Structures are given as C-alpha cells and as structure tokens.
mmCIF file of C-alpha atoms (C1' of nucleotides) in Angstrom:
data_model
loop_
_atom_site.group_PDB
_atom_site.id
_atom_site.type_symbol
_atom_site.label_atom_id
_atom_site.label_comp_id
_atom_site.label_asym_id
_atom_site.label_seq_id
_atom_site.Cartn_x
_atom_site.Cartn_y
_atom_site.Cartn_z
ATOM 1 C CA UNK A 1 15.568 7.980 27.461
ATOM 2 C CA UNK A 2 12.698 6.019 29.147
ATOM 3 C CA UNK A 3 13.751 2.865 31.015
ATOM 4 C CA UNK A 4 13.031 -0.583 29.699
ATOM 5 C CA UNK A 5 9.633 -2.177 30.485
ATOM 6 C CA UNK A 6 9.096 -5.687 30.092
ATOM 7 C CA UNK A 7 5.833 -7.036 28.660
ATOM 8 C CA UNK A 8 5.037 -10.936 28.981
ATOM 9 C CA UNK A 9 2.739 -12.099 25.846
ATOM 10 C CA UNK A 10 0.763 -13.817 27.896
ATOM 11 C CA UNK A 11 -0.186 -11.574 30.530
ATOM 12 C CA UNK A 12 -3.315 -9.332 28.604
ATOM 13 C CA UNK A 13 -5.782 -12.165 28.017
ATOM 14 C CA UNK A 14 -4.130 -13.476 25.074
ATOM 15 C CA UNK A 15 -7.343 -15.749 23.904
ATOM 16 C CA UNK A 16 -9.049 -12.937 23.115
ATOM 17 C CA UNK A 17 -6.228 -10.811 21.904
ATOM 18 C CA UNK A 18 -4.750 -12.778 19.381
ATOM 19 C CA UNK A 19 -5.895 -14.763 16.273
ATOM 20 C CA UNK A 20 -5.230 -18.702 16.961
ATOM 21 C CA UNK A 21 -4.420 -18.081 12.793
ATOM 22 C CA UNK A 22 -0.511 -16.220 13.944
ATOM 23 C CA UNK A 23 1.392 -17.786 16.294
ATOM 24 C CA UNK A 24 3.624 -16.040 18.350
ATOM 25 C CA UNK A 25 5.734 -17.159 20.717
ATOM 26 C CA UNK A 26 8.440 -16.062 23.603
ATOM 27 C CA UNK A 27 8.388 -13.292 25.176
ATOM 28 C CA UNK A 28 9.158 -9.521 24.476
ATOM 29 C CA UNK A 29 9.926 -6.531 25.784
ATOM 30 C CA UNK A 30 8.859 -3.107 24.707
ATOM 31 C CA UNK A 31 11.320 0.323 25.311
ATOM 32 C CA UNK A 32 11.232 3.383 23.343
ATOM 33 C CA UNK A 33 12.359 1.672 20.698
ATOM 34 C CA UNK A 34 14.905 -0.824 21.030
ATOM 35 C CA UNK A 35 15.086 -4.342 22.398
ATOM 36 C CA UNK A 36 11.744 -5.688 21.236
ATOM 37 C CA UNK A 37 11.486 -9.039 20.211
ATOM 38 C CA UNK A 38 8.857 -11.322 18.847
ATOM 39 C CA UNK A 39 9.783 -14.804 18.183
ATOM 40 C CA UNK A 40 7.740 -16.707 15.458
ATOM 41 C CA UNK A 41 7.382 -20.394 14.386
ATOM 42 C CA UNK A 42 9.871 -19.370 11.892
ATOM 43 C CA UNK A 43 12.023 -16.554 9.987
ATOM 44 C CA UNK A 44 10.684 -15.353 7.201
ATOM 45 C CA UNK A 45 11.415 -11.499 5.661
ATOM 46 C CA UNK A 46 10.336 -8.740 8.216
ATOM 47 C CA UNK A 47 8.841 -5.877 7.586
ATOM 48 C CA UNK A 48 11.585 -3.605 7.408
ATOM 49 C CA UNK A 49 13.267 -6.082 5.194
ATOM 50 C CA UNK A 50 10.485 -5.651 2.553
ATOM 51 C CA UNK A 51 10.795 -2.194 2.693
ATOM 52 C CA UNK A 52 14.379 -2.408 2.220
ATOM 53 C CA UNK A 53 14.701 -0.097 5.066
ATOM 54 C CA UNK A 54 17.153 -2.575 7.254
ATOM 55 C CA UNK A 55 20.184 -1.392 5.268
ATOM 56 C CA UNK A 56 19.395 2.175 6.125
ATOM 57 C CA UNK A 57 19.136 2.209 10.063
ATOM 58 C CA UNK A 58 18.322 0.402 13.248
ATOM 59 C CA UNK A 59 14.358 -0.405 13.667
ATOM 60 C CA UNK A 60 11.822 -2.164 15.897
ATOM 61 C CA UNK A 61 10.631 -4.153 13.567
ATOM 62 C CA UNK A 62 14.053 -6.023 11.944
ATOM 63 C CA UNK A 63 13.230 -8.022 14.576
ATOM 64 C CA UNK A 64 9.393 -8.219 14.794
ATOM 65 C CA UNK A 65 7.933 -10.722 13.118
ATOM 66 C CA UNK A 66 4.471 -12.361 13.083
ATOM 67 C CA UNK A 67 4.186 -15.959 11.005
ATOM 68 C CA UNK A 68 0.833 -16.474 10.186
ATOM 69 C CA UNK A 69 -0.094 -19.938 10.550
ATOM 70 C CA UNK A 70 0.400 -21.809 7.674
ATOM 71 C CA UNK A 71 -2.441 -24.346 7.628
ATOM 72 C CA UNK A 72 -4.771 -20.877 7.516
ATOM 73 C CA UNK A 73 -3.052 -18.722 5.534
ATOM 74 C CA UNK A 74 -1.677 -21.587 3.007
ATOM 75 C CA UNK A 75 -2.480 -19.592 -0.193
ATOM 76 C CA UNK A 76 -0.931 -16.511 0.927
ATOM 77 C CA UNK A 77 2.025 -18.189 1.609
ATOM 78 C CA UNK A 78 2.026 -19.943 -1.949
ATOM 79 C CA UNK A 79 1.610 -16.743 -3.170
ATOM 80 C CA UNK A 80 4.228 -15.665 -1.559
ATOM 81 C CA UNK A 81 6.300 -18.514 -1.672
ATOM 82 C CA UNK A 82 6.388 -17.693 -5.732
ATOM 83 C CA UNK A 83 7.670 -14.083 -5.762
ATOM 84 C CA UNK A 84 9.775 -14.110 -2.836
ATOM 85 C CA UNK A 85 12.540 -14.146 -5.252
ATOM 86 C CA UNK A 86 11.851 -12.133 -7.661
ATOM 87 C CA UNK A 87 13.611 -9.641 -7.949
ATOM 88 C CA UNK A 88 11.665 -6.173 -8.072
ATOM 89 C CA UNK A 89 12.071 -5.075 -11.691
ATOM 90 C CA UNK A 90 11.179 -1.155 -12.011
ATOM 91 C CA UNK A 91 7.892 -0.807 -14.376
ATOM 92 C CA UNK A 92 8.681 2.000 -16.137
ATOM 93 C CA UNK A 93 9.660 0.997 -19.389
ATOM 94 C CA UNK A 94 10.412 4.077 -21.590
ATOM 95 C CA UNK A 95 7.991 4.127 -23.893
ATOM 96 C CA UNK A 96 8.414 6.343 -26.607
ATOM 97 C CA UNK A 97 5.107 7.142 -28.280
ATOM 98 C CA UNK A 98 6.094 9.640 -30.544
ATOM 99 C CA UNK A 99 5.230 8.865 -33.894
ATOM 100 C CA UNK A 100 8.185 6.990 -35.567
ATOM 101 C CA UNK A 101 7.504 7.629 -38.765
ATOM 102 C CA UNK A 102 7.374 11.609 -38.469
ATOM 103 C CA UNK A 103 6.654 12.327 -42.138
ATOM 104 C CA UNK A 104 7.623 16.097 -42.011
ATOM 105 C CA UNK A 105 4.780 18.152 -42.669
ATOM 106 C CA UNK A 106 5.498 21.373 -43.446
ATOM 107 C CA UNK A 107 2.621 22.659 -44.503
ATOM 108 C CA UNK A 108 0.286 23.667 -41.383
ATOM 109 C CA UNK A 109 -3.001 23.632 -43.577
ATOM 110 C CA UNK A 110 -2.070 20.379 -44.866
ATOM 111 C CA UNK A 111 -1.393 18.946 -41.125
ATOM 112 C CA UNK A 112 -4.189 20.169 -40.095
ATOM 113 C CA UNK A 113 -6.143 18.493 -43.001
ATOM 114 C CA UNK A 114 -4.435 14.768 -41.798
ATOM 115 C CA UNK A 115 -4.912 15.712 -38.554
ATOM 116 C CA UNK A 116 -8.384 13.679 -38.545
ATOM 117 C CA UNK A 117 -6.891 10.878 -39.674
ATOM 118 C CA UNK A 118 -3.813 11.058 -38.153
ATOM 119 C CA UNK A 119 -5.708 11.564 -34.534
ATOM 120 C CA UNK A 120 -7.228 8.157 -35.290
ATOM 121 C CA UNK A 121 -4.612 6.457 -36.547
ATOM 122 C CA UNK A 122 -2.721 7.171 -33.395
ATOM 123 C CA UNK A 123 -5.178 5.510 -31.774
ATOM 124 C CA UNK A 124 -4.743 2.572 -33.755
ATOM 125 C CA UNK A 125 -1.077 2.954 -33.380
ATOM 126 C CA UNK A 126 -1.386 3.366 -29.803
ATOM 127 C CA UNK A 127 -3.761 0.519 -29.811
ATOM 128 C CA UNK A 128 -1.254 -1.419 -31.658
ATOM 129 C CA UNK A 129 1.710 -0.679 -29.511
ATOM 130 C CA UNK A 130 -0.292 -1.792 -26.261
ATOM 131 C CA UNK A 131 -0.683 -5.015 -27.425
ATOM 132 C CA UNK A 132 2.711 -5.497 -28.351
ATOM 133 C CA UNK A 133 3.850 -4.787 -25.287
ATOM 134 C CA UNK A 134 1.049 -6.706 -23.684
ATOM 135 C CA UNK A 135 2.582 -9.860 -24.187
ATOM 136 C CA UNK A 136 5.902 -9.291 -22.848
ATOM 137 C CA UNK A 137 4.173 -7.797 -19.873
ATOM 138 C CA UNK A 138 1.797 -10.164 -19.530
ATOM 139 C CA UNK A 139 3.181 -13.457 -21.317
ATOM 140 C CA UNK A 140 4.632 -14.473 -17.877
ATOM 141 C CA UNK A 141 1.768 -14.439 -15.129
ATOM 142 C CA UNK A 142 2.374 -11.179 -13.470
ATOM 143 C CA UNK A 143 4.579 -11.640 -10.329
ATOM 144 C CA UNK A 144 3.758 -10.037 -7.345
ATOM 145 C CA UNK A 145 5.941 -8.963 -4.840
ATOM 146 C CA UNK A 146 5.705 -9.685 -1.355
ATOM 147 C CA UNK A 147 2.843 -7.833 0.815
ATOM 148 C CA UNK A 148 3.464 -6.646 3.866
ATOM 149 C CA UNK A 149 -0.256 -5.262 5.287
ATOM 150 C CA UNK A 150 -0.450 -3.381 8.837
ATOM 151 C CA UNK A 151 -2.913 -1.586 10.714
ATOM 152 C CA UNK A 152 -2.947 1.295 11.989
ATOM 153 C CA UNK A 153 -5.642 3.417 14.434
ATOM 154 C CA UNK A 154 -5.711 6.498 13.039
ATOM 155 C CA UNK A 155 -7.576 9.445 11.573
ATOM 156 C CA UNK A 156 -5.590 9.859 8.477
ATOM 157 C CA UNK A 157 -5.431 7.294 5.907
ATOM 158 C CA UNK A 158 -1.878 8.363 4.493
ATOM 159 C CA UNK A 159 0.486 7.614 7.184
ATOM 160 C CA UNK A 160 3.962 9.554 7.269
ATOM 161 C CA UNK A 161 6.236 6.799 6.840
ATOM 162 C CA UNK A 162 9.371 8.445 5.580
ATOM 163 C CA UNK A 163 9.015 7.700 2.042
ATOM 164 C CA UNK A 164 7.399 9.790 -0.592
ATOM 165 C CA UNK A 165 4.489 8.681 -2.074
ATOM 166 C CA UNK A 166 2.723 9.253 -5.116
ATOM 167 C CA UNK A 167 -0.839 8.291 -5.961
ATOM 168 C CA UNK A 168 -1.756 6.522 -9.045
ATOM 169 C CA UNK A 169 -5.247 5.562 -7.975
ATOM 170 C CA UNK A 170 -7.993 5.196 -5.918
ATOM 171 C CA UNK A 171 -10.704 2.451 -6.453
ATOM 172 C CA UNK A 172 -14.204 1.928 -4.343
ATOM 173 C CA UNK A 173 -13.532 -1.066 -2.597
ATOM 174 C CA UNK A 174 -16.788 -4.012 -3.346
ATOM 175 C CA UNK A 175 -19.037 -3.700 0.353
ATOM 176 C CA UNK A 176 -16.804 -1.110 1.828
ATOM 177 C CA UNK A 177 -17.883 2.626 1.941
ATOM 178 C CA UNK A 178 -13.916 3.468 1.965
ATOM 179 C CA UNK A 179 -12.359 3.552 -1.255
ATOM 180 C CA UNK A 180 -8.968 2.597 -1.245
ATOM 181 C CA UNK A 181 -6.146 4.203 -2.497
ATOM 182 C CA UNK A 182 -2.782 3.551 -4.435
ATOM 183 C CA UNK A 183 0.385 4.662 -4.339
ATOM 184 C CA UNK A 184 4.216 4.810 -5.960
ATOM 185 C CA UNK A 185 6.945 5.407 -4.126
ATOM 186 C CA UNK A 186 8.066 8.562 -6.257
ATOM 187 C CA UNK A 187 11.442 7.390 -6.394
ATOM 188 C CA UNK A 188 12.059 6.668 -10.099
ATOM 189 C CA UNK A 189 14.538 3.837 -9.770
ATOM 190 C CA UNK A 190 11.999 2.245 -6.777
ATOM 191 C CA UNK A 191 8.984 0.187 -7.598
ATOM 192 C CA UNK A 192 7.290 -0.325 -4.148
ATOM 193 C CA UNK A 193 3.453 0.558 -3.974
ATOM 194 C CA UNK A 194 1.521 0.468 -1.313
ATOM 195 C CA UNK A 195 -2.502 0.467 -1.057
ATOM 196 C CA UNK A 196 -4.838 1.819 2.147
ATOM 197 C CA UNK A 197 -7.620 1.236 2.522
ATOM 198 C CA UNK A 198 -9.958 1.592 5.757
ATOM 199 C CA UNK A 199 -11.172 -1.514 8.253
ATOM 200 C CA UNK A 200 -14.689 -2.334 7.479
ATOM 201 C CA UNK A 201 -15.246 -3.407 10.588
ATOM 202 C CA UNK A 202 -13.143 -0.313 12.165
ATOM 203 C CA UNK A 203 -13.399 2.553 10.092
ATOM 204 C CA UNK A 204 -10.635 4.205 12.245
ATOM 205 C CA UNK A 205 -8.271 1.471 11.556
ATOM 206 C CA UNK A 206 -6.276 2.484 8.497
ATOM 207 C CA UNK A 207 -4.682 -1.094 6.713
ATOM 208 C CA UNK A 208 -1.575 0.013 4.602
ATOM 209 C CA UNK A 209 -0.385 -2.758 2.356
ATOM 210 C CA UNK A 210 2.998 -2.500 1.062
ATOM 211 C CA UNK A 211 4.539 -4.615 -1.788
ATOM 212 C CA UNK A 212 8.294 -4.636 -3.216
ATOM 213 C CA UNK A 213 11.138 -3.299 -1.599
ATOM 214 C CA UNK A 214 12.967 0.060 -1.265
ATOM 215 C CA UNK A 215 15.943 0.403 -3.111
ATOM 216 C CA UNK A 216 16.815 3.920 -1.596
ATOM 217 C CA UNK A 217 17.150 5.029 2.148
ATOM 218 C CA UNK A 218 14.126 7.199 3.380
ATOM 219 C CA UNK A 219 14.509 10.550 2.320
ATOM 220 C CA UNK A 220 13.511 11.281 5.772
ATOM 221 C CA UNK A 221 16.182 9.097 7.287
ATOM 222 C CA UNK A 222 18.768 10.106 6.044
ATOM 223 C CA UNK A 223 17.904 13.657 7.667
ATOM 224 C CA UNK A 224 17.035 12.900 10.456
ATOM 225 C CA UNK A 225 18.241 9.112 10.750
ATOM 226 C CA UNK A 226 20.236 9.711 13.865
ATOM 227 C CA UNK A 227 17.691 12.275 15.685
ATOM 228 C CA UNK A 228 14.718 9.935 15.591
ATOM 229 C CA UNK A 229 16.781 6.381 16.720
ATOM 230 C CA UNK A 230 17.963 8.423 20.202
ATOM 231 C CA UNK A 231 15.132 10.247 20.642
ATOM 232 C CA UNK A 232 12.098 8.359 20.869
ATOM 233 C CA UNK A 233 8.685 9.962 21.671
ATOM 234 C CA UNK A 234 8.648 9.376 25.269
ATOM 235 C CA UNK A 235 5.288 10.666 25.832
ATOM 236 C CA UNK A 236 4.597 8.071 23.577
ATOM 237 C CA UNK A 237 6.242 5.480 23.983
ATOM 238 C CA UNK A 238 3.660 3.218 21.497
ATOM 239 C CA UNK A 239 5.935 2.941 18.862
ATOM 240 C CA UNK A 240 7.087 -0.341 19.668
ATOM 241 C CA UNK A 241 4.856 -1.367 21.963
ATOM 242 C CA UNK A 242 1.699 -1.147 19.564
ATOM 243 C CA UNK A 243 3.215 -3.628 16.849
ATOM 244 C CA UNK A 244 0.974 -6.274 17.548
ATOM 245 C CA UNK A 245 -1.441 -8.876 15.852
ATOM 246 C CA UNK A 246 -4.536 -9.688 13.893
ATOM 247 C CA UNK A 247 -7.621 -9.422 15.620
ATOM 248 C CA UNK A 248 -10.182 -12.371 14.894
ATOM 249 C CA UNK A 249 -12.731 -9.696 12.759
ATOM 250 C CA UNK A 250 -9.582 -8.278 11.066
ATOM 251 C CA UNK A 251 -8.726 -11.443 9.920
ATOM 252 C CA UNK A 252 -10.806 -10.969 6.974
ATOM 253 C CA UNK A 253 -8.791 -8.004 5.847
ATOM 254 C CA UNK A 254 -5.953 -9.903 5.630
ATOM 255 C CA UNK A 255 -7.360 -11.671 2.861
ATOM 256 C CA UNK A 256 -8.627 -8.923 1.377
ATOM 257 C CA UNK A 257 -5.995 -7.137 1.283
ATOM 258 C CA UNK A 258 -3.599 -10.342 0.267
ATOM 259 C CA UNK A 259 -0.889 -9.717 2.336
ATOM 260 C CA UNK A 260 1.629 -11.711 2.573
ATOM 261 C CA UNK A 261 2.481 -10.793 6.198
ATOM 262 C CA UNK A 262 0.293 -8.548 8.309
ATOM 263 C CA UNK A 263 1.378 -6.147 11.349
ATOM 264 C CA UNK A 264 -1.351 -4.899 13.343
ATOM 265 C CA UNK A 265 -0.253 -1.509 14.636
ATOM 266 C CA UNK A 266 -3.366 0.463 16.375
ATOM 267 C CA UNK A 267 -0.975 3.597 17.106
ATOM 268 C CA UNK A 268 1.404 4.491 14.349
ATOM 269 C CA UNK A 269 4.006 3.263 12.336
ATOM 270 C CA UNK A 270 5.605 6.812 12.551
ATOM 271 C CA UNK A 271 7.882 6.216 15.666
ATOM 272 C CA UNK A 272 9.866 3.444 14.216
ATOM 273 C CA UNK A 273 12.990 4.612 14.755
ATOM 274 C CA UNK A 274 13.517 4.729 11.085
ATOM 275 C CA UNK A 275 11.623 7.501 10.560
ATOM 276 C CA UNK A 276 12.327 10.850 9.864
ATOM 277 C CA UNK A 277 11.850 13.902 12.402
ATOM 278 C CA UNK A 278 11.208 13.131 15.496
ATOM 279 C CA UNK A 279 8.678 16.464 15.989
ATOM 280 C CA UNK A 280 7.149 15.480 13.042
ATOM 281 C CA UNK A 281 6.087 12.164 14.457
ATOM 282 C CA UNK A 282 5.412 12.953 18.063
ATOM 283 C CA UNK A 283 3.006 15.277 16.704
ATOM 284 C CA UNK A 284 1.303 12.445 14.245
ATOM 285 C CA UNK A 285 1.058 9.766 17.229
ATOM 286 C CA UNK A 286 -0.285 12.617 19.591
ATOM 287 C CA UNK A 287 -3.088 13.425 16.975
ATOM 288 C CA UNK A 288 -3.531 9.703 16.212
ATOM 289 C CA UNK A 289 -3.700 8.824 19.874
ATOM 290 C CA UNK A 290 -6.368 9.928 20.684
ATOM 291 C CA UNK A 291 -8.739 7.468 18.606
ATOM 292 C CA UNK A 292 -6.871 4.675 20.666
ATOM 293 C CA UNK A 293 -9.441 3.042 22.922
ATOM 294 C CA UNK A 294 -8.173 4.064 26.695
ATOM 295 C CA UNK A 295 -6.013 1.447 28.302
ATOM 296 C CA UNK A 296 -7.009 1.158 31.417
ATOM 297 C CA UNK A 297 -5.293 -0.228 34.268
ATOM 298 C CA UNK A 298 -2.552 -1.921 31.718
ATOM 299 C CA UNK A 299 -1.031 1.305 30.677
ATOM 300 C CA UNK A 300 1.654 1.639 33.057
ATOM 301 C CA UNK A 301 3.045 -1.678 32.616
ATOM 302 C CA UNK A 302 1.974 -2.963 29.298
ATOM 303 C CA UNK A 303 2.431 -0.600 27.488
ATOM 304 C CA UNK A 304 -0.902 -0.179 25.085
ATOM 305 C CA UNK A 305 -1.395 -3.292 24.522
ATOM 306 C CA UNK A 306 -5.526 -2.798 25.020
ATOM 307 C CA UNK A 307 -4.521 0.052 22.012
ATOM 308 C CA UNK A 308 -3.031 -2.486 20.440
ATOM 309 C CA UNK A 309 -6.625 -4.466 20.328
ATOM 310 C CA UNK A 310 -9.481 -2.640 21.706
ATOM 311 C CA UNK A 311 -12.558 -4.417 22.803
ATOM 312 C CA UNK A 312 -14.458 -3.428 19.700
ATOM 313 C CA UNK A 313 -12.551 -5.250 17.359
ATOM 314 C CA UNK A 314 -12.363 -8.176 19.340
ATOM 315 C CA UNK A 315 -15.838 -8.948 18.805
ATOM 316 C CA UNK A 316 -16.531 -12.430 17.441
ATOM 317 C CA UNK A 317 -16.970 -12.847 13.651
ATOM 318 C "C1'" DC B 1 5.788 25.710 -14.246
ATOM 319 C "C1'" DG B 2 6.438 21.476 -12.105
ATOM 320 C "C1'" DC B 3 4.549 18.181 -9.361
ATOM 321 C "C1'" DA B 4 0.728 15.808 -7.025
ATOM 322 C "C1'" DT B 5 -4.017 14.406 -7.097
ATOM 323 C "C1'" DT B 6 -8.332 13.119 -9.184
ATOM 324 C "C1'" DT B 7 -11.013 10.204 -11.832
ATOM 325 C "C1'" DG B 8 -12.929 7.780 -15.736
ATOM 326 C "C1'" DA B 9 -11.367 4.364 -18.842
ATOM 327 C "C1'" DC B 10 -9.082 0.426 -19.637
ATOM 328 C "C1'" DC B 11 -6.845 -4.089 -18.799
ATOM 329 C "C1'" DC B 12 -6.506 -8.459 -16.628
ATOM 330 C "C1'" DG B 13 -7.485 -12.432 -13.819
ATOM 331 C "C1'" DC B 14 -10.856 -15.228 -11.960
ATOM 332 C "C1'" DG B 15 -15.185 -17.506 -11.077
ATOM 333 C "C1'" DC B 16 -19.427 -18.990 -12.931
ATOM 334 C "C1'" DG C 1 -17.753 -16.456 -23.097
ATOM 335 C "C1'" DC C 2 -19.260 -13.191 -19.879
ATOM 336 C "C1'" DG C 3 -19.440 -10.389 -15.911
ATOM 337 C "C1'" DC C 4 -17.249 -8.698 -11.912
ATOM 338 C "C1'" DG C 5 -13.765 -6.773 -9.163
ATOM 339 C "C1'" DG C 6 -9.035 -5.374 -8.530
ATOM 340 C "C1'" DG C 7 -5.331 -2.820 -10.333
ATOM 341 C "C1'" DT C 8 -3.239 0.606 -13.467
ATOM 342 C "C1'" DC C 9 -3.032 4.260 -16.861
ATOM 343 C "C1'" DA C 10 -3.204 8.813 -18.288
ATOM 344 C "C1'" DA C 11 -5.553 13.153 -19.256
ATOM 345 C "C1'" DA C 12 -7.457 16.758 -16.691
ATOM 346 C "C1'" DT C 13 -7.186 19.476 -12.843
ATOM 347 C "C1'" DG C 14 -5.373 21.595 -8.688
ATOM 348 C "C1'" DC C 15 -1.883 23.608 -5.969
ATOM 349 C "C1'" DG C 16 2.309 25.817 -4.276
#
DNA sequence: CGCATTTGACCCGCGC
DNA sequence: GCGCGGGTCAAATGCG
C-alpha cells in the first residue's frame, strides 16, 4: 500500500489546465485509490453511478465528479435534464418473425414453386412489421440515457473496463480519419452502450462515451472485486490521480460526442478499483503509459497531473 | 458450433 | 422536401 499524497488543484498552472467551461472546486487528494475527492458546483450522478457500478464495490470515482458549467454546456444539460429519469428499458423486444400464418406446405416442389413469391412477400411482411413497430418505438421522441464521455491516452481504442462488450457498429465519423465504434454490453437483461471514438485533435486520446446504466455487477468484479480494491497498481499509481478535466481543444469533443458529463482520464480507466484483475490492469496501464507525455518535475508529488493534460492538447483552439 | 466482429443497408432526426 | 450525418440492424464472415 502506497502512502497518501496530497495534490492541491491549484498548484499545476490551473489556467492552462482546465477549461473555464467545468468548474471544480476544493481540493483533493490522490492515493492508490481511495480518498480522492473532487468537489463540484453541485451533485449530479457520477460516473460510477451511471454505470451502475456503485452498488457493486468501492471506486474512485463515486466521488469524482466534474459539473460542467451550465451557462456552456446548457443543452447538454437539457438533454440530460429530460432522461435523467428514465428509466433504462432493455431494447430487445422479442420479435418473432416467423411467418404467422405457416400454411403447411408439404409438398417441397410446390414450396419451392411459392418460394419466389413468398421470398418477396416476406419482405413486404417484414416491411410491414417494421413499421408497425416503428411507431411504438418511435411515437415518443426517443429518450436517451445519460452520457457519461471520458478520455483516455491510450493505444487501444477498446479499454478493459470490466464489462463485456459487444459491437453492433462502427461508423466513419464526418472530418475525423477514426471511425468510431459501438458497443452493447452483452448482458441480455443490460442496455448500456457505449461509443469510442479517437480525439481529432489527439489521435492517442481514446473518448469512450457511455450511456444507461448497468444493471449487473462486472463480471470482472465479482472475481476479482476484493483483489483489485487492496491492491492497487503501485507502480502506477495513475488510477486516481489521472481522472481529470477537459482540455480547452477537447472541448469540442464533448459536443461531439454529447455527453452528458465528461471525465478526462489520459492514463486508464482500468485501475479503478472496480475493476477486475489486478495483473490484468497493471499490465494495460504499463502498455498505455507509455504514450503519456513525461511529467517532469511534478511526478513525485502530483501525481501525473501533466499526463493528465499534456502540453499538446493544451494548445489554444 | 457458438459467439464476436465486420460492414453495407436502413432508419431517423435535424438543418437548410 | 431533401440531403446529411449519426445510430442501429442484420447477414455474412471470422475465430476459438
């Protein structure tokens, strides 16, 4: 267990390190993983909330929390304001295509005759059926859930995050040579998606947008739930420490990725304490830390805070 | 064989 | 109404 060090918000030129758009206030400390605080303006859902993880097992970020500010970020908020409630209501509505009617044929040469017709017809009927159920889907403008974006330095786009995922799609993104990517959480009874996509600006910045809420325990977790709260990577120790805010150029992404709520994580989200093995993620950061810009003097006693915002991305918009 | 990924098609919302 | 872009579907394909 590493000892606590204490990090004051103020003390790595905060001008330049964080957007006048989130306010953040008070002052934290980082550890390996415990006792790190970030006060906002005001409470809202946390990160871990949204991912329904809080019910599972301690973690940084129940109490991490960056509140944009509301005069710039006033549609998100709307946005958000409007599905903050809802409840997350699973999409996959059995849908039973098989052809109702049946009509028994039990002659082959004779089905194979109306298969023609029958191929088309199913089309029809499948045509038909999808705009029945349009409407119900679609009758009520579609509710989103609430985003949650990060970001994340780091050579792979899919980050280990103790969930399984599943992708469902992948999309080029309009002036961005990165495509980005969409995924299910494979759980059947869970809803939550989550898209990445890669920083424009950084292309070694991975932005992972989450939306909806667990409503199972990482499969991970509950392996290894205990294992990865007491040990924390101490060679590492940028699990907490690297939870941080939205650079001025990454601002934009925000928006582009509509998030709700954004965590700015250079490092990894792997070392949350939530997660899953602890080898597993030691060996993620230490091949993900690497594309960290170095830290300089500040690494000792503030943590990675440069990591957290390297001088690249602070450039001006 | 079962599951995950790929990828083109499709749907929908939004701005013009 | 139309076009564009984001998001999703689902068949095809790959992989262990």
């Amino acid at each position: 267990m590493e000892g606590k060090r204490s990090v004051k918000m103020e003390d790595p030129n905060p001008s330049s390190l964080f957007s006048d758009r989130y306010l953040v206030s008070g002052n934290y400390s980082l550890t390996g993983l415990e006792d790190f605080t970030i006060d906002g303006e005001n409470g809202s859902l946390g990160f871990m909330e949204l991912l329904g993880v809080q019910d599972y097992g301690p973690s940084v970020l129940d109490m991490l929390q960056v509140i944009p500010n509301q005069n710039q970020t006033s549609t998100v908020d709307q946005e958000s304001s409007e599905v903050l409630n809802t409840p997350a209501t699973p999409n996959f509505s059995s849908i039973s295509s098989e052809s109702s009617g049946g009509g028994g044929q039990n002659d082959e040469q004779a089905k194979e005759v109306v298969d023609e017709e029958d191929d088309e017809e199913e089309e029809e009927q499948k045509q038909k059926i999808k705009k029945q159920l349009k409407p119900n889907k679609t009758s009520q403008k579609r509710q989103r859930e609430p985003r949650f974006a990060f970001m994340t330095k780091s050579e792979v786009d899919h980050l280990e995050d103790g969930y399984r995922w599943r992708k469902y799609g992948q999309k080029a993104v309009k002036n961005s040579p990165f495509p980005r990517s969409y995924y299910r959480c494979t759980n059947a009874s869970c809803s939550v998606k989550k898209r990445i996509e890669r920083s424009l600006n950084d292309p070694t910045i991975v932005m992972t947008t989450y939306e909806g809420q667990h409503t199972h325990p990482s499969p991970l977790m509950s392996r290894a739930n205990t294992a990865a709260a007491l040990i924390p990577c101490s060679g590492f120790s940028t699990g907490a420490s690297t939870a941080t805010f939205m650079p001025s150029p990454l601002q934009m992404s925000l928006s582009s990725v509509g998030a709700d709520q954004v965590y700015c994580n250079y490092s990894t989200p792997l070392n949350f304490g939530f997660m899953g093995s602890t080898n597993i993620n030691c060996a993620a950061i230490a091949n993900q830390k690497r594309f960290c810009t170095p830290p300089s003097a500040l690494i000792t006693d503030y943590g990675l805070l440069q990591d957290i915002v390297p001088s690249t991305v602070r450039k001006e918009e």
